[in-house]
Tab-separated table of C-alpha atoms in Angstrom:
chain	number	residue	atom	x	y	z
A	23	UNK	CA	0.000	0.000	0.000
A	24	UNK	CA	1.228	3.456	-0.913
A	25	UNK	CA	2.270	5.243	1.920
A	26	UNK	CA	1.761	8.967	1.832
A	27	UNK	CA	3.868	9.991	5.498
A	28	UNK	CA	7.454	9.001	6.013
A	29	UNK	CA	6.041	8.965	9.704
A	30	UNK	CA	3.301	10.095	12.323
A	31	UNK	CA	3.956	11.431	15.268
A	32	UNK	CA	2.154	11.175	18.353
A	33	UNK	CA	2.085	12.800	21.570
A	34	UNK	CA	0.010	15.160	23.807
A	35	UNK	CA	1.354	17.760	21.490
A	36	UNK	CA	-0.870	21.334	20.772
A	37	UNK	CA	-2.247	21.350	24.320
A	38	UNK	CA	-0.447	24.445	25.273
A	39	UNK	CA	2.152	22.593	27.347
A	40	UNK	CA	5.491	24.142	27.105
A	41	UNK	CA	7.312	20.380	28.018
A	42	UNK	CA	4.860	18.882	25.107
A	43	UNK	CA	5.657	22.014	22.570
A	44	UNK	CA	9.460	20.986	23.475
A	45	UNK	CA	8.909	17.313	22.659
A	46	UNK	CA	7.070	17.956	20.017
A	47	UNK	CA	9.612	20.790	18.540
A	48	UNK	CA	12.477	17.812	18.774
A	49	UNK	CA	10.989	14.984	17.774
A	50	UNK	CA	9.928	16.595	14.374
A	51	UNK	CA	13.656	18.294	14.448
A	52	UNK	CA	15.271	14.799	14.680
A	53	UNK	CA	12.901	13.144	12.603
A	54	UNK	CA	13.881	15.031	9.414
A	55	UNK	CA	17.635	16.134	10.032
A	56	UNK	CA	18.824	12.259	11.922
A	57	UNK	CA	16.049	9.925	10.524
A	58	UNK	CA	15.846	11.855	7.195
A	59	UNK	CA	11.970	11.635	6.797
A	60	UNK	CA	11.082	14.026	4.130
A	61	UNK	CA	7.325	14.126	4.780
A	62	UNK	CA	5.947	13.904	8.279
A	63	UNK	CA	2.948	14.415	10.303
A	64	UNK	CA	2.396	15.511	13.475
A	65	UNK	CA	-1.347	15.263	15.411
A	66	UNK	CA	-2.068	18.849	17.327
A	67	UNK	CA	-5.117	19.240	19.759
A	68	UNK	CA	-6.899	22.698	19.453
A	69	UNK	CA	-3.329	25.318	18.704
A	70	UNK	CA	-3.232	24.485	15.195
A	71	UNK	CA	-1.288	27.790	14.041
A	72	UNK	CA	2.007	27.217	15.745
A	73	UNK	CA	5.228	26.692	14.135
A	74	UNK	CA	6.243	22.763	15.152
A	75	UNK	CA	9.000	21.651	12.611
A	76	UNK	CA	6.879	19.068	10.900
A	77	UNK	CA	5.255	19.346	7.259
A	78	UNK	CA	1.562	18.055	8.267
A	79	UNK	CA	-0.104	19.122	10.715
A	80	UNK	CA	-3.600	16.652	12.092
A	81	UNK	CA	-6.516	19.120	13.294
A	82	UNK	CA	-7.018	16.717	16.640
A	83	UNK	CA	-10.577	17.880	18.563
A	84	UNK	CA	-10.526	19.079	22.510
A	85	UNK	CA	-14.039	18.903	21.809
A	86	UNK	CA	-15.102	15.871	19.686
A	87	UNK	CA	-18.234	16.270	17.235
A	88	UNK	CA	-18.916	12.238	17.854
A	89	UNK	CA	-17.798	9.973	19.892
A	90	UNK	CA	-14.328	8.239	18.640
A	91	UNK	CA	-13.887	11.219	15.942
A	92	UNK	CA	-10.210	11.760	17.053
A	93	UNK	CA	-9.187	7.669	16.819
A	94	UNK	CA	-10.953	8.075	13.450
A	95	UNK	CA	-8.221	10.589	12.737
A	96	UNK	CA	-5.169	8.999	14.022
A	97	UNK	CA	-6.095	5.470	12.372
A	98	UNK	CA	-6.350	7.356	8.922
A	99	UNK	CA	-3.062	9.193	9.333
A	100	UNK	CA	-1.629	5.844	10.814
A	101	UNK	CA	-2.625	3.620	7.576
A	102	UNK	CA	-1.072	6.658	5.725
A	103	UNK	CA	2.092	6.649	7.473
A	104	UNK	CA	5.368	4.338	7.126
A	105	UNK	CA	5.910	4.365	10.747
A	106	UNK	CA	4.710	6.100	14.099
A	107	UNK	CA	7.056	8.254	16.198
A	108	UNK	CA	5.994	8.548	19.752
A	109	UNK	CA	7.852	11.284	21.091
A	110	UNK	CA	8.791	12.016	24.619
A	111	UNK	CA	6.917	12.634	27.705
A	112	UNK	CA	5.222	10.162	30.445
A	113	UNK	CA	3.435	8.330	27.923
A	114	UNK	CA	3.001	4.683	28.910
A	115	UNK	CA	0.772	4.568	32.165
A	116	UNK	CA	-3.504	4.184	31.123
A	117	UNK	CA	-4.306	0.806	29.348
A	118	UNK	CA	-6.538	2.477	26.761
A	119	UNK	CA	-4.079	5.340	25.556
A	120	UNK	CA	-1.484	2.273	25.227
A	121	UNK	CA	-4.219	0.322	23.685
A	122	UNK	CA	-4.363	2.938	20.961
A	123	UNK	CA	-0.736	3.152	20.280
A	124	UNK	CA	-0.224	-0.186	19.888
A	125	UNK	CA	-3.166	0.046	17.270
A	126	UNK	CA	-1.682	2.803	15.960
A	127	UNK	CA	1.313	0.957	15.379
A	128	UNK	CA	-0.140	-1.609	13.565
A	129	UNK	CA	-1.840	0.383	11.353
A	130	UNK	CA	1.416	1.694	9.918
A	131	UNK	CA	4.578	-0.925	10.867
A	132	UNK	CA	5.441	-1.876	14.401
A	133	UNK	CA	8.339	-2.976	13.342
A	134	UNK	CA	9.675	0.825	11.980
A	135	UNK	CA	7.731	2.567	14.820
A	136	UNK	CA	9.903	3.886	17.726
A	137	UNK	CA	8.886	5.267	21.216
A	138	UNK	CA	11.988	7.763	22.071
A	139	UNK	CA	12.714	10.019	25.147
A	140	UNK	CA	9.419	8.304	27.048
A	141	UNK	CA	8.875	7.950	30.458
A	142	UNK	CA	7.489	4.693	31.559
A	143	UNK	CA	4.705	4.407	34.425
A	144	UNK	CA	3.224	4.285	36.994
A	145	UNK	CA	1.017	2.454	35.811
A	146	UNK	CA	-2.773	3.079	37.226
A	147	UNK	CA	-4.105	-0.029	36.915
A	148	UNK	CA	-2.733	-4.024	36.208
A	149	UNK	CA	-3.739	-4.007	33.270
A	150	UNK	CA	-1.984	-0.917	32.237
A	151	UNK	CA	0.895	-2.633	32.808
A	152	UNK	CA	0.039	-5.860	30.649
A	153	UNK	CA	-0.874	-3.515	27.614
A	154	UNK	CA	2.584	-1.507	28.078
A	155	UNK	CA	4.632	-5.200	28.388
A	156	UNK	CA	2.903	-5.665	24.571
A	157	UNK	CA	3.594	-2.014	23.732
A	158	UNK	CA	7.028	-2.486	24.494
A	159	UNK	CA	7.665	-6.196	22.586
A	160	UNK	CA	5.519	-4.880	19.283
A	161	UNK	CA	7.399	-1.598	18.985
A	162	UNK	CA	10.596	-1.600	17.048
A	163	UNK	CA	12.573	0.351	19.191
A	164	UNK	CA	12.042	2.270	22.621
A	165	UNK	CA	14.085	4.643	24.031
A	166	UNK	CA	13.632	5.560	27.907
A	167	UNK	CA	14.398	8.806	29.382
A	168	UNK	CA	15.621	7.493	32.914
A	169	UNK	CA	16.722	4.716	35.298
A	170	UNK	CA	13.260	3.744	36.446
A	171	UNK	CA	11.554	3.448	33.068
A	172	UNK	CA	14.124	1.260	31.792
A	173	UNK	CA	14.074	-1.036	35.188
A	174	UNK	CA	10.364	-1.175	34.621
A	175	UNK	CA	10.302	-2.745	31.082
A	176	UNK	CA	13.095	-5.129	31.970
A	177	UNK	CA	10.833	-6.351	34.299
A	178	UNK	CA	7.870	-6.724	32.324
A	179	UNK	CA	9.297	-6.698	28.641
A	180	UNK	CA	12.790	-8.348	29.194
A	181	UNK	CA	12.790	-9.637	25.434
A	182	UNK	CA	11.858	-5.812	24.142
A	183	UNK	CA	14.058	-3.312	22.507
A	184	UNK	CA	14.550	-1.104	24.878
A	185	UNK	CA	17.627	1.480	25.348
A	186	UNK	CA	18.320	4.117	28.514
A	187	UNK	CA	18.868	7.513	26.560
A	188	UNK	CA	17.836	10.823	27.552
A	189	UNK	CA	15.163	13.514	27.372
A	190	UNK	CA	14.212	14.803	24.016
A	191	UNK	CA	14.516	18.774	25.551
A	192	UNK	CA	18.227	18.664	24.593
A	193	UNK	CA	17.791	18.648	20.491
A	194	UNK	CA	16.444	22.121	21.236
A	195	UNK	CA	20.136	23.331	21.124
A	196	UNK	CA	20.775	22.029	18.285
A	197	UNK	CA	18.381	24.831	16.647
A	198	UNK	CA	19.366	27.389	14.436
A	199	UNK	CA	17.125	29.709	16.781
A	200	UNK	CA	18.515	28.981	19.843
A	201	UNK	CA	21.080	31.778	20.735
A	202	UNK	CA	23.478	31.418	23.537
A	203	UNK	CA	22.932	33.717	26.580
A	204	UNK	CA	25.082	36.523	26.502
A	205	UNK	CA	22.806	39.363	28.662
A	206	UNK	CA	22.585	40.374	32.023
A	207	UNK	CA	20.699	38.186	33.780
A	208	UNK	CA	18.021	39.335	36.492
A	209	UNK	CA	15.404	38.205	38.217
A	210	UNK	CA	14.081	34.914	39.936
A	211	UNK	CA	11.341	33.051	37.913
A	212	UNK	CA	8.666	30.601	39.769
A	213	UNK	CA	6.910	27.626	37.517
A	214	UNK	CA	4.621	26.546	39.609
A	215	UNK	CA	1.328	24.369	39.310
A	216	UNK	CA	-1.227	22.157	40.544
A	217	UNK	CA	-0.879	19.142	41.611
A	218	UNK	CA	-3.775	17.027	39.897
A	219	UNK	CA	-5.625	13.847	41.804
A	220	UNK	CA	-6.863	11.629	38.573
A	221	UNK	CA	-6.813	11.790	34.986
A	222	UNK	CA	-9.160	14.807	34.673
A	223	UNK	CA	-6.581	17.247	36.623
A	224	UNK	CA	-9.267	17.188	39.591
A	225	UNK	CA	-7.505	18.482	42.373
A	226	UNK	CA	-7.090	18.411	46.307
A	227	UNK	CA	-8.521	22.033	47.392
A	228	UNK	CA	-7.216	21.818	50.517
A	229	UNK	CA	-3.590	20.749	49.464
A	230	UNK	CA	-3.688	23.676	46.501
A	231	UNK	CA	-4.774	26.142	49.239
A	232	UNK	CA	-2.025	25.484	51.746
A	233	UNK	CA	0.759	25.026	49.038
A	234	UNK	CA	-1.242	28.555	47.748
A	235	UNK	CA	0.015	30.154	51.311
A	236	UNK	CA	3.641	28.426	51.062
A	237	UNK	CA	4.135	30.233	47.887
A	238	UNK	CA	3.260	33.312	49.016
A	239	UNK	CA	5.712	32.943	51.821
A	240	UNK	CA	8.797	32.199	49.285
A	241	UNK	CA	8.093	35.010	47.238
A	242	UNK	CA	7.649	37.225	50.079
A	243	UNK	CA	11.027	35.481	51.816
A	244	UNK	CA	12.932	35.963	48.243
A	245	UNK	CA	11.968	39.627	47.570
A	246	UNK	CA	13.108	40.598	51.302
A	247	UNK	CA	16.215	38.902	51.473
A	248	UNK	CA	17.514	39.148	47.235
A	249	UNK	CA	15.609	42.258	46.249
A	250	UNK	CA	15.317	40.758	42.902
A	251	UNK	CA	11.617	40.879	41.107
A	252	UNK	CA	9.882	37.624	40.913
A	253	UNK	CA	8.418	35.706	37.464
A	254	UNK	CA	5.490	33.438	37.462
A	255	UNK	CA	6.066	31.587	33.799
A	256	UNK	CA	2.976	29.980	33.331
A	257	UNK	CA	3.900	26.510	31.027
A	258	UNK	CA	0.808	24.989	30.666
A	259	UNK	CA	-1.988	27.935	28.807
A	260	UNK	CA	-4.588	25.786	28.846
A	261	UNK	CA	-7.975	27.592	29.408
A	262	UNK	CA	-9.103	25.005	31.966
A	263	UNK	CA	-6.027	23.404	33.356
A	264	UNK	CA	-3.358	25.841	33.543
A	265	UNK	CA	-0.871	27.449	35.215
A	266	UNK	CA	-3.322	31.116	35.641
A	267	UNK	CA	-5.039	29.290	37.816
A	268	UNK	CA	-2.264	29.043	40.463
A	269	UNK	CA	-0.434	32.228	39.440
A	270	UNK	CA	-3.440	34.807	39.539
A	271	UNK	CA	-4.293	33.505	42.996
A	272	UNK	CA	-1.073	34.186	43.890
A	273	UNK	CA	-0.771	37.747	42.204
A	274	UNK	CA	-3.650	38.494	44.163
A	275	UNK	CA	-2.565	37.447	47.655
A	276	UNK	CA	0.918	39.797	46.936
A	277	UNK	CA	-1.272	42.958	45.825
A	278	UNK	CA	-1.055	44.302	49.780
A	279	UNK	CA	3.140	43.259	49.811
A	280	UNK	CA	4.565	45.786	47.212
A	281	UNK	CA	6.341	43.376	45.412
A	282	UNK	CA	8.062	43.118	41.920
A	283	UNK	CA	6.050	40.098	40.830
A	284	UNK	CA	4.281	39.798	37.537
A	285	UNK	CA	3.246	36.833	35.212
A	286	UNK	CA	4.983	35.370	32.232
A	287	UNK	CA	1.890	34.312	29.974
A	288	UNK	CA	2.723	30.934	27.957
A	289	UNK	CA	4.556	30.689	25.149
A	290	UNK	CA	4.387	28.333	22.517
A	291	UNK	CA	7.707	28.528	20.933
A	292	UNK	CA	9.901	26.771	22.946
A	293	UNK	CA	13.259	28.123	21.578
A	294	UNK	CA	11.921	31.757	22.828
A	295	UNK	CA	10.992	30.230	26.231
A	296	UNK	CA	14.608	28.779	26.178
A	297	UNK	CA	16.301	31.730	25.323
A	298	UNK	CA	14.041	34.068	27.885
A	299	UNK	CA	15.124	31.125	30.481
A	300	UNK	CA	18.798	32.181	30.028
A	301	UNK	CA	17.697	35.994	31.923
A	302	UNK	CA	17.016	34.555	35.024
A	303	UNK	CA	19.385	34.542	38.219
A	304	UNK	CA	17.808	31.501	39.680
A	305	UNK	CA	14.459	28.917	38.625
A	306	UNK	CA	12.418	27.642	41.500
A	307	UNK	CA	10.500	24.495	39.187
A	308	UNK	CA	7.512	22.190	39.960
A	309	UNK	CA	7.502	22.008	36.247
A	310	UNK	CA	9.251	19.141	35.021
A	311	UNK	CA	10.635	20.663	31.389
A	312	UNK	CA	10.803	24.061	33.726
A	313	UNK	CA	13.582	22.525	35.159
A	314	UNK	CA	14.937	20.706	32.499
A	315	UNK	CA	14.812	24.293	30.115
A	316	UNK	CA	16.315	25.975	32.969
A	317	UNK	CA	19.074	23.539	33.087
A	318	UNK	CA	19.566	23.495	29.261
A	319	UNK	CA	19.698	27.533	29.976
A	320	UNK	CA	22.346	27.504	31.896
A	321	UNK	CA	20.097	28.862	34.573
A	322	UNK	CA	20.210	27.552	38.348
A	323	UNK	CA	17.124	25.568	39.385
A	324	UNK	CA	15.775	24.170	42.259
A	325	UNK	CA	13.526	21.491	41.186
A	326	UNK	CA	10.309	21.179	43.782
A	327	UNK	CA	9.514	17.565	43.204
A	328	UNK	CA	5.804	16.260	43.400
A	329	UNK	CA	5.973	13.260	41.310
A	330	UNK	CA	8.397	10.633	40.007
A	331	UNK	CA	9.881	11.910	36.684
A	332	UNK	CA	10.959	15.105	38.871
A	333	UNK	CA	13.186	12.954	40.780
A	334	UNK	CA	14.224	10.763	37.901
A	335	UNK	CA	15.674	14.070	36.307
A	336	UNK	CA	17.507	15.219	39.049
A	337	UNK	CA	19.225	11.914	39.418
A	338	UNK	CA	19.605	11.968	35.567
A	339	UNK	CA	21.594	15.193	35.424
A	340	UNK	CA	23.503	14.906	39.257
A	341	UNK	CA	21.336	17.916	40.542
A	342	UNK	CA	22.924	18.955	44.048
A	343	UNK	CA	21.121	17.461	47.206
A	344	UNK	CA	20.196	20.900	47.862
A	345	UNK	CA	18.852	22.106	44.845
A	346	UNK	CA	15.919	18.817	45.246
A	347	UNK	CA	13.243	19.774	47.259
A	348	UNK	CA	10.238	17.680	48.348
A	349	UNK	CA	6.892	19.452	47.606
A	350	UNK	CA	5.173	17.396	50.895
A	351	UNK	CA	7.697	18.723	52.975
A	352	UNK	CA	8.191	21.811	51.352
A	353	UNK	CA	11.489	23.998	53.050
A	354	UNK	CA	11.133	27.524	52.753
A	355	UNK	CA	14.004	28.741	54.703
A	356	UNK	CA	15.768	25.968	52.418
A	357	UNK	CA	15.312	27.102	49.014
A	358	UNK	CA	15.439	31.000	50.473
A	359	UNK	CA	19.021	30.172	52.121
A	360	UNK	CA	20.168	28.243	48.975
A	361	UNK	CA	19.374	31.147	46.254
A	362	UNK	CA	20.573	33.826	48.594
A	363	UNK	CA	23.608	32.308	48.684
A	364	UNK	CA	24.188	31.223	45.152
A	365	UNK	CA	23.177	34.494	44.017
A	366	UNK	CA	25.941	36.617	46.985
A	367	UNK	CA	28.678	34.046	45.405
A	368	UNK	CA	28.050	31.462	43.290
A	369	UNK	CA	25.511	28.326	42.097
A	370	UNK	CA	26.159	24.569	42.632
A	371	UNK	CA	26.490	22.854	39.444
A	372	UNK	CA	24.925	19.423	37.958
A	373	UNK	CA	27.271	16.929	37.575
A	374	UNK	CA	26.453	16.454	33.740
A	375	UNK	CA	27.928	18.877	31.466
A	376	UNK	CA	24.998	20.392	29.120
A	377	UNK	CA	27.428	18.619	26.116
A	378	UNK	CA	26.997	15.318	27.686
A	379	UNK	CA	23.339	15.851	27.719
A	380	UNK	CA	22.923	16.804	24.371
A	381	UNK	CA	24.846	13.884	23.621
A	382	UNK	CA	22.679	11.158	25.432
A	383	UNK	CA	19.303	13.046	24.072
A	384	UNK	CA	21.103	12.459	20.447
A	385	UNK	CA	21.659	8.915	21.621
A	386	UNK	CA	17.847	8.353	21.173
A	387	UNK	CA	18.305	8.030	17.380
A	388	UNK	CA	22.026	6.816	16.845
A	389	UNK	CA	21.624	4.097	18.811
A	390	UNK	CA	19.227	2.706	16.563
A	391	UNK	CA	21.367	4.170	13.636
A	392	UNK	CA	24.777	3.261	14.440
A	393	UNK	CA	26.107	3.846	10.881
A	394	UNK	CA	25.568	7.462	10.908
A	395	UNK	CA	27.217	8.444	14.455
A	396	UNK	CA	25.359	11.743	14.399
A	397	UNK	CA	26.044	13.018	17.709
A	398	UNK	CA	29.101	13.768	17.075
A	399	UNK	CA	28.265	16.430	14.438
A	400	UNK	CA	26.763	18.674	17.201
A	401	UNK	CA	27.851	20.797	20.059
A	402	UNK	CA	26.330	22.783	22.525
A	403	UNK	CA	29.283	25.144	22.405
């Protein structure tokens, strides 16, 4: 059958997510300048106007006009396609969005399909977990993005192609946007969100209001003892289930304080977020890809974790013990002491080099394409 895509690619991609716009900005970046795929396709849900590297774009539906009318979409593109990309992010964790990758898959060429940069897990139910061990054995090649992932398909896919690699957030450097920082930098930025309950981003009022209060103490805590103005980057625009909701509530319990705070609406491109990431002093991240962009930056982050990827990155880079800080027991005299310091003499570093993580993100495709050694063509320098 004539195949009209050299491949589809699949993620929560259009969403306004800054992490997903990342993902989605280096997956279609590697798939045409590593995998050489003249003609690809990329499925977008509601932003259909933003630039994403890809030659297709798929209209995807927030709001469906029948039931199934997305799967519709994706099988068409899939039967269309020579092989589906599934690019970066926590993807493997609800047996029916595995269910439909695997049919995705096999609508195109299982064998050809890859799964790069993904996080595996946890799973929310058993059979989650049976659908990802036939994920992983049907797709051609997987690439996981940390320790964890990997140890979890062993375990239930020992037979499966599975690599450790990297994050996909590194390939943004290799950009011909992306410009090194060279101004003075200013300011401490905040990415901050909620922490959702279930799959529909319900959340725990109670928990949001008191971690609501804790903010309001850091920024108050900062501003008194740096005197630098505070940034709320909000990285996920959704209308519903975005960062606003957090920020504005926050805004609004500083308006008696007199301080330099304001808020950093979302932006889709994410080589402009990178490169305004590079004017901050210091990043205080719940946001996983807040971190990792801040690190890519060159920007000092302390990475509030509230969920298992967050710690899986700071053991993936060799973040300092003091720069990881647990959202249930969340320090504010901690992170305070830490940026007041690091900004009155200098930052802690992560033990891997930037280079060595553009490297290992590269190592996503090469591994799988030993001939061409492509890594080596690109520096972050």
């Amino acid at each position: 059958m004539f195949k009209k895509y050299d491949a589809y690619l699949v993620g929560y991609y259009g969403m306004r997510n800054s992490g997903d716009d990342a993902l989605m900005y280096a997956t279609a970046w590697a798939a045409k300048n590593i995998l050489g795929c003249s003609n690809t396709k990329v499925g977008l849900y509601g932003d259909y106007t933003r630039e994403t590297q890809s030659d297709n774009q798929l209209p995807l539906k927030f709001t469906q006009q029948f039931p199934g009318q997305n799967r519709l979409l994706h099988y068409k593109t899939a039967i269309q396609s020579k092989r589906i990309i599934f690019g970066g992010g926590s993807v493997l964790h609800s047996e029916h969005d595995i269910n439909l990758k695997r049919q995705l898959m096999s609508l195109a060429n299982q064998k050809k399909s890859l799964a790069v940069g993904i996080g595996i897990g946890p799973f929310n139910s058993v059979m989650a977990e049976k659908s990802c061990a036939k994920f992983l054995d049907e797709c051609g090649y997987v690439g996981v993005r940390d320790h964890a992932s990997l140890a979890i398909a062993q375990s239930i896919a020992p037979n499966a192609n599975v690599h450790k690699t990297f994050d996909l957030a590194p390939l943004l450097l290799c950009s011909k946007q992306y410009k090194a920082p060279t101004k003075e930098r200013k300011g401490i930025a905040l990415t901050l969100c909620s922490v959702a309950i279930d799959a529909m981003g319900n959340t725990d009022q109670f928990e949001e209001e008191k971690r609501v209060e804790q903010f309001v103490q850091l920024i108050t805590k900062l501003y008194a003892k740096t005197g630098e103005p505070i940034t709320l980057i909000e990285f996920n625009g959704h209308k519903k289930l975005g960062d606003w909701q957090i920020n504005n509530t926050i805004i609004t319990r500083l308006l008696d304080k007199y301080i330099p705070v304001c808020i950093k609406k979302y932006e889709p491109n994410p080589i402009i977020l990178l490169n305004q990431l590079s004017g901050y002093k210091a990043i205080v991240s719940m946001r996983l890809h807040g971190a990792i962009l801040g690190y890519l930056a060159n920007t000092p982050v302390l990475s509030i974790n509230y969920h298992s990827k967050c710690n899986g990155w700071c053991d993936e880079v060799g973040m300092p013990e003091n720069y990881r800080i647990d959202l249930l027991n969340l320090n504010i005299e901690k992170i305070v002491s830490q940026i007041t310091l690091g900004i009155s003499t200098t930052f802690q570093q992560p033990s891997l080099p930037i280079n060595k993580a553009l490297k290992n993100s590269l190592s996503n495709w090469s591994i799988q394409n030993e001939q061409l050694k492509f890594y080596r063509n690109y520096s972050t320098i």
